[in-house]
PDB file of C-alpha atoms in Angstrom:
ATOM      1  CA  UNK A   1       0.799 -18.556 -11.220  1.00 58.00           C
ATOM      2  CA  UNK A   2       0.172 -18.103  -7.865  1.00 82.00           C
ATOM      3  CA  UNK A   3      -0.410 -14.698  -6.037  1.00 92.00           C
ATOM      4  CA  UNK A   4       1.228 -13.959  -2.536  1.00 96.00           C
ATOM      5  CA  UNK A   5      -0.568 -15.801   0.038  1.00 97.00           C
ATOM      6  CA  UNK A   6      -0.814 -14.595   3.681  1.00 98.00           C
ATOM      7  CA  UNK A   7      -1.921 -16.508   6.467  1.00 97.00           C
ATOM      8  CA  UNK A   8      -4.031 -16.461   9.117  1.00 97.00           C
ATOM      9  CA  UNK A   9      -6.711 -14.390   6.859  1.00 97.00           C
ATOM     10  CA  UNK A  10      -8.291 -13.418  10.766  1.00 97.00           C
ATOM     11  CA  UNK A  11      -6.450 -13.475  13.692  1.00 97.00           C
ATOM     12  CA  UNK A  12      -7.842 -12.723  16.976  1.00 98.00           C
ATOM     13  CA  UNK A  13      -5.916 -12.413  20.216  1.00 97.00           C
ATOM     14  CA  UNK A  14      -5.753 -11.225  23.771  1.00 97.00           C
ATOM     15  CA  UNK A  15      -4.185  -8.336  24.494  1.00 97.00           C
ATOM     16  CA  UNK A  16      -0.546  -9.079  25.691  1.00 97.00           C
ATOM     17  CA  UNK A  17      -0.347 -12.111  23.722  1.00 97.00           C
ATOM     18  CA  UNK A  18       2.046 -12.692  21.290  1.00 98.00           C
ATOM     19  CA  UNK A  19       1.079 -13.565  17.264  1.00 98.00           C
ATOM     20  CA  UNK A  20       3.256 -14.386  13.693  1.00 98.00           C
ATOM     21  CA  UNK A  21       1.860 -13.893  10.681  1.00 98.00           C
ATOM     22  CA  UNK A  22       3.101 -15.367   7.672  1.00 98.00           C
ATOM     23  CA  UNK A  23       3.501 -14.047   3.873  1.00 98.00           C
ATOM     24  CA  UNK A  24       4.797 -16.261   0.806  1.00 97.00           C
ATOM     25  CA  UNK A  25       5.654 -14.227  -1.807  1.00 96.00           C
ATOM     26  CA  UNK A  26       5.762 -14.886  -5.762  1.00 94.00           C
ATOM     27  CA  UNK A  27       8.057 -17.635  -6.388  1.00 92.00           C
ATOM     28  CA  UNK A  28      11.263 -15.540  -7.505  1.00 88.00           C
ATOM     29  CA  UNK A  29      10.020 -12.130  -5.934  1.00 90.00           C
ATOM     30  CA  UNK A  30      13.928 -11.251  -3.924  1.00 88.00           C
ATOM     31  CA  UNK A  31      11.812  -7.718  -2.575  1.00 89.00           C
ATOM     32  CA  UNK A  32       9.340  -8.479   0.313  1.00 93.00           C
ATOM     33  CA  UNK A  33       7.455  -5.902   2.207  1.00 93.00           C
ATOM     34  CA  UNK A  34       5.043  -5.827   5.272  1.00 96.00           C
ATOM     35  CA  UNK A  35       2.530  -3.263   5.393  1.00 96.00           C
ATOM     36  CA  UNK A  36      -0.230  -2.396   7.996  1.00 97.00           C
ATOM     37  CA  UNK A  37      -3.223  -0.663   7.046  1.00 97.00           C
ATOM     38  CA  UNK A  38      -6.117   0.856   9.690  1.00 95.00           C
ATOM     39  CA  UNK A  39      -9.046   1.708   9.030  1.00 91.00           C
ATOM     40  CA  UNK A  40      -9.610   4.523   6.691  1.00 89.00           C
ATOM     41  CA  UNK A  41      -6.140   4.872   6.416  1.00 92.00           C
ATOM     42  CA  UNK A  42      -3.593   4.114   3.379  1.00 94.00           C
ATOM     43  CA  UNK A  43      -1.137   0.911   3.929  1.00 95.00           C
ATOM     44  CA  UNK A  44       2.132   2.094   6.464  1.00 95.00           C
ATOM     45  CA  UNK A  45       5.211   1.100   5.767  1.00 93.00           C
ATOM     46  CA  UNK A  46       6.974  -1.424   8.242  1.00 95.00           C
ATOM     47  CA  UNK A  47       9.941  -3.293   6.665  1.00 94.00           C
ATOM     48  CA  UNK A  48      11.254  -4.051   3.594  1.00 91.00           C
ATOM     49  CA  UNK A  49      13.190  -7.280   2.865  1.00 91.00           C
ATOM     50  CA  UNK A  50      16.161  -7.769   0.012  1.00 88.00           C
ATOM     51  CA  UNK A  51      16.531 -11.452  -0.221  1.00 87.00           C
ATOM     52  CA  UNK A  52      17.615 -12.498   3.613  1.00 90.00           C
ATOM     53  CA  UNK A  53      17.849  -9.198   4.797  1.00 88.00           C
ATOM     54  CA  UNK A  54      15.989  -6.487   6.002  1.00 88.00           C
ATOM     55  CA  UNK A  55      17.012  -3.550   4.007  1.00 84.00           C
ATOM     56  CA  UNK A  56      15.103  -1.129   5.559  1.00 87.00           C
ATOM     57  CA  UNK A  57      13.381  -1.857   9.262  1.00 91.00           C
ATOM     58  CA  UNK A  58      12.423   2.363  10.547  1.00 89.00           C
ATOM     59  CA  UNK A  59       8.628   1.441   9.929  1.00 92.00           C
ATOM     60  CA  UNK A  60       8.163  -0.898  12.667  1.00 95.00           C
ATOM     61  CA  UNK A  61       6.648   1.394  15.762  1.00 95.00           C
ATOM     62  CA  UNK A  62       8.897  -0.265  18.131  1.00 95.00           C
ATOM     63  CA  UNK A  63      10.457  -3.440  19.396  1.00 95.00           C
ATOM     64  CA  UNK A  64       7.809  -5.348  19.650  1.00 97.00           C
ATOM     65  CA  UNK A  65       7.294  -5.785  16.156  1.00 97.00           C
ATOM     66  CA  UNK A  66       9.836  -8.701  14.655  1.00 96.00           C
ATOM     67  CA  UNK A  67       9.751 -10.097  11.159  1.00 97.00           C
ATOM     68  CA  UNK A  68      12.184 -12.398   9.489  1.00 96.00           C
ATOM     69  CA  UNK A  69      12.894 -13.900   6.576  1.00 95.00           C
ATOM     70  CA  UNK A  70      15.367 -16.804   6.980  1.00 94.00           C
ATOM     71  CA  UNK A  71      15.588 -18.425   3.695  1.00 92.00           C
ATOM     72  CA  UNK A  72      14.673 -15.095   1.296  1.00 89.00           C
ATOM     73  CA  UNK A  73      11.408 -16.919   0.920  1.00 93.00           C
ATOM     74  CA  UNK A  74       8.405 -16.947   3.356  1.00 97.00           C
ATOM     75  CA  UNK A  75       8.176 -14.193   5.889  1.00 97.00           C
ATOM     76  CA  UNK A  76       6.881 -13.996   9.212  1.00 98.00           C
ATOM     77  CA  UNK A  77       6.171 -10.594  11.317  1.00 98.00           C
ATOM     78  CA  UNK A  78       5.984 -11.426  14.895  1.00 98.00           C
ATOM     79  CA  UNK A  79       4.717  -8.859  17.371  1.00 98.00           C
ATOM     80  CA  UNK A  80       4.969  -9.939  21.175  1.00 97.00           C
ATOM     81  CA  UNK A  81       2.541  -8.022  24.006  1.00 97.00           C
ATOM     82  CA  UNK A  82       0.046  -7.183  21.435  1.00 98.00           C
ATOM     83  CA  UNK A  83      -2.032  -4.117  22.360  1.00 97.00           C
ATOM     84  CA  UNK A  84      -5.148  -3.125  21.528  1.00 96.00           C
ATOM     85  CA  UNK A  85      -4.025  -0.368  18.816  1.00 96.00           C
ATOM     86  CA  UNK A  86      -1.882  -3.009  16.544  1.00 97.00           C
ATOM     87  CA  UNK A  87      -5.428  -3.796  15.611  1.00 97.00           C
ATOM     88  CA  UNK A  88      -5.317  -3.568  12.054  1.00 97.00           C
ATOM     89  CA  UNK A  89      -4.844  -5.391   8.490  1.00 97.00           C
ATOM     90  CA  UNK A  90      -1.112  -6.380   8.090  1.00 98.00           C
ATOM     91  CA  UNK A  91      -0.395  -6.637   4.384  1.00 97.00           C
ATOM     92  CA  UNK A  92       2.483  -8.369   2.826  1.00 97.00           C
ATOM     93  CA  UNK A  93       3.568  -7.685  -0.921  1.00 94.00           C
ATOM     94  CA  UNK A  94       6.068  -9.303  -3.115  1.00 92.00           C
ATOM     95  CA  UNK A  95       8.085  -8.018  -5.995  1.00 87.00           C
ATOM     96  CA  UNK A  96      11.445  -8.125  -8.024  1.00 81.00           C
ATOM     97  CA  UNK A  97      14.492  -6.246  -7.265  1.00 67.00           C
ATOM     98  CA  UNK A  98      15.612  -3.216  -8.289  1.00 59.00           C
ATOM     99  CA  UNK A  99      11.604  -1.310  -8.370  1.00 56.00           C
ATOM    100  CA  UNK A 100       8.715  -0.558  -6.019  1.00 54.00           C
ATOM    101  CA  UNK A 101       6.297  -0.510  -9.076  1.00 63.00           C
ATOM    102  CA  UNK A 102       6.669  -4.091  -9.770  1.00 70.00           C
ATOM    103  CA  UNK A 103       4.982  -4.797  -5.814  1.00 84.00           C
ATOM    104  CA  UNK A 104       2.229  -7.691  -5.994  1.00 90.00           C
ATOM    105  CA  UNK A 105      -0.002  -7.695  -2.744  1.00 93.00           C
ATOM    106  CA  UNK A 106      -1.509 -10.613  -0.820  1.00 96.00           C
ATOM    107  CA  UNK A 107      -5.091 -10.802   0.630  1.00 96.00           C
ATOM    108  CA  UNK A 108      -3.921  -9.130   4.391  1.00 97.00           C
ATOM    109  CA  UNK A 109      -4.363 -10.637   7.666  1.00 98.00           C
ATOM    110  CA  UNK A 110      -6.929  -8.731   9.709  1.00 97.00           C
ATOM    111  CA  UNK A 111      -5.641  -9.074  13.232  1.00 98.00           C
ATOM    112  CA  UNK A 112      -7.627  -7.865  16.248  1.00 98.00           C
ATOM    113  CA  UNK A 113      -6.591  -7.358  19.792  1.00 97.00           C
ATOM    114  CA  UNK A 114      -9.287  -7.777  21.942  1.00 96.00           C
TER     115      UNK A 114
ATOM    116  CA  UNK B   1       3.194  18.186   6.286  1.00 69.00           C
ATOM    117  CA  UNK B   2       1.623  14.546   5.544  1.00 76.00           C
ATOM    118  CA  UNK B   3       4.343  12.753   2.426  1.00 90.00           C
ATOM    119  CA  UNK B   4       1.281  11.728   0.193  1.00 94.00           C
ATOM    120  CA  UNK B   5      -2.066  13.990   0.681  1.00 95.00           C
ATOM    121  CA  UNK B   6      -5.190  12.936  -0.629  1.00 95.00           C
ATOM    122  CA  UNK B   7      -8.445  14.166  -0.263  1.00 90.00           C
ATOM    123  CA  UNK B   8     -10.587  11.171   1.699  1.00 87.00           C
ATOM    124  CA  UNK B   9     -14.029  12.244  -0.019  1.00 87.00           C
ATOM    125  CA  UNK B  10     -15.946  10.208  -0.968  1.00 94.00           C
ATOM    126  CA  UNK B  11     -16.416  11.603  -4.088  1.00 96.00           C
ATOM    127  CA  UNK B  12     -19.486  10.999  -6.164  1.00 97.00           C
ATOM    128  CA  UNK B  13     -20.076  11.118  -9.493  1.00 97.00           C
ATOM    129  CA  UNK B  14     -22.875   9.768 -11.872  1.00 97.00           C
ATOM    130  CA  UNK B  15     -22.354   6.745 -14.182  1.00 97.00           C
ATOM    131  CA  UNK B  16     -20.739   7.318 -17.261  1.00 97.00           C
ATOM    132  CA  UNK B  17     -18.808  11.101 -15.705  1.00 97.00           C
ATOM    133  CA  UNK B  18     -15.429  11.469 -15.798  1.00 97.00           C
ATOM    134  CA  UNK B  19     -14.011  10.986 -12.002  1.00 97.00           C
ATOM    135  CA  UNK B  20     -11.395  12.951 -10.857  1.00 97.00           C
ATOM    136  CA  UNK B  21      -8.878  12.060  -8.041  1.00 97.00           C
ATOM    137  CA  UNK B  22      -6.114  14.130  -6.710  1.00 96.00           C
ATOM    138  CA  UNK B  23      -2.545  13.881  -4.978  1.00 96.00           C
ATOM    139  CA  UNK B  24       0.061  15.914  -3.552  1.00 97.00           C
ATOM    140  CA  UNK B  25       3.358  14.832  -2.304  1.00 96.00           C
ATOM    141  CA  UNK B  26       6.312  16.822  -0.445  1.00 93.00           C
ATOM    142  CA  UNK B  27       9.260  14.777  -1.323  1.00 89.00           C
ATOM    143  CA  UNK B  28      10.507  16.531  -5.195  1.00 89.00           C
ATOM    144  CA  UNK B  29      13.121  14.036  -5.241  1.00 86.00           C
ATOM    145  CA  UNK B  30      10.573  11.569  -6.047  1.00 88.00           C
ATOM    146  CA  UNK B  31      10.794   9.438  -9.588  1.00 86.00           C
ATOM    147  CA  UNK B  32       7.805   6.883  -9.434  1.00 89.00           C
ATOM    148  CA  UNK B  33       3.979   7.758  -8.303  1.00 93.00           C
ATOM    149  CA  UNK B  34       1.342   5.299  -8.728  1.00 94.00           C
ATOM    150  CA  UNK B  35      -2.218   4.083  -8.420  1.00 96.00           C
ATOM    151  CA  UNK B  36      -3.529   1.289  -6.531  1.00 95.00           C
ATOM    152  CA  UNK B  37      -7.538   0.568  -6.183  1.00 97.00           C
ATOM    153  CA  UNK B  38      -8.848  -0.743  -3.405  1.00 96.00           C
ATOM    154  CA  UNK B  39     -11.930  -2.291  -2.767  1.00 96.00           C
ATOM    155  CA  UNK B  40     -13.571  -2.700   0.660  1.00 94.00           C
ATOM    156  CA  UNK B  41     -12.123  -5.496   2.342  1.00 92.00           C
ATOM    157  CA  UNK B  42      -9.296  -6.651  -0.250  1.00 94.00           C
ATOM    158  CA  UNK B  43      -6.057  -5.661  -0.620  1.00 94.00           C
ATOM    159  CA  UNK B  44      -4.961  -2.775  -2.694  1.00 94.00           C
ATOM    160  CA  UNK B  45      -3.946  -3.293  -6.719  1.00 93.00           C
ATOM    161  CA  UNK B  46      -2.011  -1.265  -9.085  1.00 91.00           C
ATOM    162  CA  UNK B  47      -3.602   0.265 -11.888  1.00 93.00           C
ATOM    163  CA  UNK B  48      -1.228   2.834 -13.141  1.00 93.00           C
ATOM    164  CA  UNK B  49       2.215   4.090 -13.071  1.00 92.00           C
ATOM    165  CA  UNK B  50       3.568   6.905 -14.009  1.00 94.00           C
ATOM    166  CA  UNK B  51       6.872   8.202 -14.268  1.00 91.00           C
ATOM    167  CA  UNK B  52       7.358  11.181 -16.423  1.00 92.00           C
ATOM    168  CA  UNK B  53       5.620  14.535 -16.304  1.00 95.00           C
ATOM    169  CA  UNK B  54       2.643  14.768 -18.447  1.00 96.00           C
ATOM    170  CA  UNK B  55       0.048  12.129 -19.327  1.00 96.00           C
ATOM    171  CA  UNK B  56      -0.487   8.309 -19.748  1.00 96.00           C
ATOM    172  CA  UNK B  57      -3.293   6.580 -20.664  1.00 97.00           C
ATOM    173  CA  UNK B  58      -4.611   3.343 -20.134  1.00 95.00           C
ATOM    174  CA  UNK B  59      -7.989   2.120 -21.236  1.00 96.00           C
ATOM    175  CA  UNK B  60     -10.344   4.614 -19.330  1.00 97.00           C
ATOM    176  CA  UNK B  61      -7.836   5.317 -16.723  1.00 97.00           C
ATOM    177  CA  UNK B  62      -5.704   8.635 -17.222  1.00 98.00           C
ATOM    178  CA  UNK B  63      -2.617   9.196 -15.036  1.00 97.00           C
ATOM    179  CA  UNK B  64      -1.116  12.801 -14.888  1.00 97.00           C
ATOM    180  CA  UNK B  65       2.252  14.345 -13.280  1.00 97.00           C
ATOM    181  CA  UNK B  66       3.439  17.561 -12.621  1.00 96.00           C
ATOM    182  CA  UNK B  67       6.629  17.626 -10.995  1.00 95.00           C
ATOM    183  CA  UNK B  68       7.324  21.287 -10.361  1.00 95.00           C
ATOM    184  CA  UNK B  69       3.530  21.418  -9.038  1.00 95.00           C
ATOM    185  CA  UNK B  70       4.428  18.238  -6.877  1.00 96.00           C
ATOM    186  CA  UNK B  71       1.300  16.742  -7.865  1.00 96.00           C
ATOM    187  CA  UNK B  72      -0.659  14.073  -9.696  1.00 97.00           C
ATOM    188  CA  UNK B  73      -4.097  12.763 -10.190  1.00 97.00           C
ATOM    189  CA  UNK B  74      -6.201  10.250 -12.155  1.00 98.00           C
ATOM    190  CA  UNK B  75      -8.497  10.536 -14.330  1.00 98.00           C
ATOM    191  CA  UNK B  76     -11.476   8.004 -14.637  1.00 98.00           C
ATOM    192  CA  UNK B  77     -13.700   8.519 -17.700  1.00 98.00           C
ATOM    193  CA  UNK B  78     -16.761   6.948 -18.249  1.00 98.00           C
ATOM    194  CA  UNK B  79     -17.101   5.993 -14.971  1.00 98.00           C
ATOM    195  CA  UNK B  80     -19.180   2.441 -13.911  1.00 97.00           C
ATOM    196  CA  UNK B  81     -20.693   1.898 -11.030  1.00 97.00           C
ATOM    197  CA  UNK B  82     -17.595  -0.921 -10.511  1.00 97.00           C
ATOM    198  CA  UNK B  83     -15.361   1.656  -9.737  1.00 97.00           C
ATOM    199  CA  UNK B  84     -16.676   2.759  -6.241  1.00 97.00           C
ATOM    200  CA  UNK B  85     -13.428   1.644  -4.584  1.00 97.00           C
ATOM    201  CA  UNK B  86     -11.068   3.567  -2.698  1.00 97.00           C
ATOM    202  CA  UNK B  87      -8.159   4.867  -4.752  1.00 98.00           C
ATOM    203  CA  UNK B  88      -4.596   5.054  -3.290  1.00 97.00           C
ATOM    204  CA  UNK B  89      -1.984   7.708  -4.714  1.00 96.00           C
ATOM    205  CA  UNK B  90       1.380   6.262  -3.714  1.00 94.00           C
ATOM    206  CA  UNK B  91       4.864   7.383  -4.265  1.00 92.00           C
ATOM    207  CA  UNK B  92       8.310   6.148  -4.219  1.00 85.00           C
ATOM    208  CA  UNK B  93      10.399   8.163  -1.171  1.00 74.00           C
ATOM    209  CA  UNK B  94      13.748   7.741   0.061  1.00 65.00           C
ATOM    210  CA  UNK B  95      14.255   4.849   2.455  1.00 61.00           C
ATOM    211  CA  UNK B  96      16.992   4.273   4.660  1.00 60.00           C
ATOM    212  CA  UNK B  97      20.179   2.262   2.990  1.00 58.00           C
ATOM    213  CA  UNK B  98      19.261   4.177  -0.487  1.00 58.00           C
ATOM    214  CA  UNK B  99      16.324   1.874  -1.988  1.00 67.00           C
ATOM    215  CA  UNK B 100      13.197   3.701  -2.764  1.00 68.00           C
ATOM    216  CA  UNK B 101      10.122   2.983  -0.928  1.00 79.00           C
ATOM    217  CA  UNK B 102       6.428   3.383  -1.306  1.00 85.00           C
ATOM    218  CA  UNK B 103       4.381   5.637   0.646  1.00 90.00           C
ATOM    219  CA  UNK B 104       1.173   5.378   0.321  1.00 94.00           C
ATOM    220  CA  UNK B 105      -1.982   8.849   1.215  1.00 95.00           C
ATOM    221  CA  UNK B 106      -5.136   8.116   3.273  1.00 95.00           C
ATOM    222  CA  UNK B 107      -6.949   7.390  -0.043  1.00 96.00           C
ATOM    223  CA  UNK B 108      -9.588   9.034  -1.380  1.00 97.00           C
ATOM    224  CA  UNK B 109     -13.231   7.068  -1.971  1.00 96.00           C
ATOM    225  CA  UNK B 110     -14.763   6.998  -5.241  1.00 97.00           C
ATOM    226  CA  UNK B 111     -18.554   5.881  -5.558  1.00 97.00           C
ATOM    227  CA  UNK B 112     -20.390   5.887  -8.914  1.00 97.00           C
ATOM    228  CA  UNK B 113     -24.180   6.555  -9.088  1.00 97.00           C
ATOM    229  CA  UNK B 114     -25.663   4.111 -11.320  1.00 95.00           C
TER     230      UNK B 114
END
C-alpha cells in the first residue's frame, strides 16, 4: 500500500514569505505528526495530531508555525514570515492510535529560506 | 541535560565488525526506546524496538535496555558496508494531554570500511 506522501519534495522561498506543506498519511493512520529535522541534527518534535485534533501543539517555536488537519486526513503545516533559520527538512509521519512505535515516515520536504 | 544523548561520531568500523551505537536518556519514566536508520537524504526508518530491559534480537541487529542505567544501544554484527547511515536512538517522553511522544538524539553516524 501506499507510504505517506509529502509534498512539495523542495520548497524554496523568500524570506518573509509565507509556505504550506502538505502530508497524507497511511490510509487509516488516526496519529499524525510533523517533524523538522536540521542538519546534523535528529527530527524535533512540532505537533502531534489525534484524528481532527491537535493533541499536543508545545513543539511549534512560535506562532508562526500553523498546521491543520480538517478532515483527520491530509495535513498541512503553514508557517507565515518565513525566516532564514526555518530552513530545514519538515517531516511528516503517520501511524495508528494508541503507540509511537507504530510511526511510518514520509520522504520530508526540504524547505529553504533564502 | 539533552532528553536523548547520542554520541554524533562517525564511527568506523571494518566490514564484517560488530558496530556498536550508544544512547542515554534522562526521562526514567520512559516505556518505549527505539531505532530508526537514516540514510543521507531520506527520511528516517525503524529498525528496532525495544521495550523491556535486556536484549532483542533481530537478524544482525541487537537492541539492548537498561533501565536503572537509563541507557540503550544497538548492536550491529557483521557489519556491511550498507549500513553507513546515521542511526537515531529515540524514546517515548511525556507529552502534554498524557500521550507519549517520541524524542528523537542528534544521531550518531555509522560508516563501514569495505
Amino acid at each position: 500500500g501506499a507510504g505517506v506522501s509529502q509534498t512539495p519534495s523542495n520548497k524554496v522561498t523568500e524570506k518573509g514569505k509565507y509556505v504550506e506543506l502538505r502530508c497524507d498519511p497511511i490510509s487509516g493512520h488516526t496519529a499524525l505528526y510533523w517533524y523538522r529535522q536540521s542538519l546534523g541534527q535528529g527530527p524535533e518534535f512540532l505537533i502531534y495530531f489525534q484524528g481532527t485534533g491537535a493533541a499536543d501543539d508545545s513543539g511549534l517555536p512560535n506562532d508562526r508555525f500553523f498546521a491543520v488537519r480538517p478532515e483527520g486526513s491530509v495535513s498541512t503545516l503553514k508557517i507565515q514570515r518565513t525566516e532564514r533559520g526555518d530552513s530545514a527538512v519538515y517531516l511528516c509521519a503517520s501511524g495508528l492510535a494508541g503507540g509511537p512505535d507504530t510511526q511510518y515516515f514520509g520522504p520530508g520536504t526540504r524547505l529553504t529560506v533564502l | 541535560q539533552k532528553e536523548v544523548e547520542q554520541n554524533s561520531g562517525p564511527l568506523s568500523v571494518p566490514e564484517g565488525a560488530i558496530a556498536s551505537l550508544n544512547c542515554t536518556y534522562s526521562d526514567r519514566g520512559s516505556q518505549s526506546f527505539f531505532w530508526y536508520r537514516q540514510y543521507s537524504g531520506k527520511s528516517p526508518e525503524l529498525i528496532m524496538s525495544i521495550y523491556s530491559n535486556g536484549d532483542k534480537e533481530d537478524g544482525r541487529f541487537t537492541a539492548q535496555l537498561n533501565k536503572a542505567s537509563q541507557y540503550v544501544s544497538l548492536l550491529i554484527r557483521d557489519s556491511q558496508p550498507s549500513d553507513s547511515a546515521t542511526y537515531l536512538c529515540a524514546v517515548n517522553t511525556r507529552g502534554s494531554g498524557g500521550y507519549q511522544k517520541v524524542t528523537f538524539g542528534t544521531g550518531t553516524k555509522l560508516q563501514v570500511i569495505p
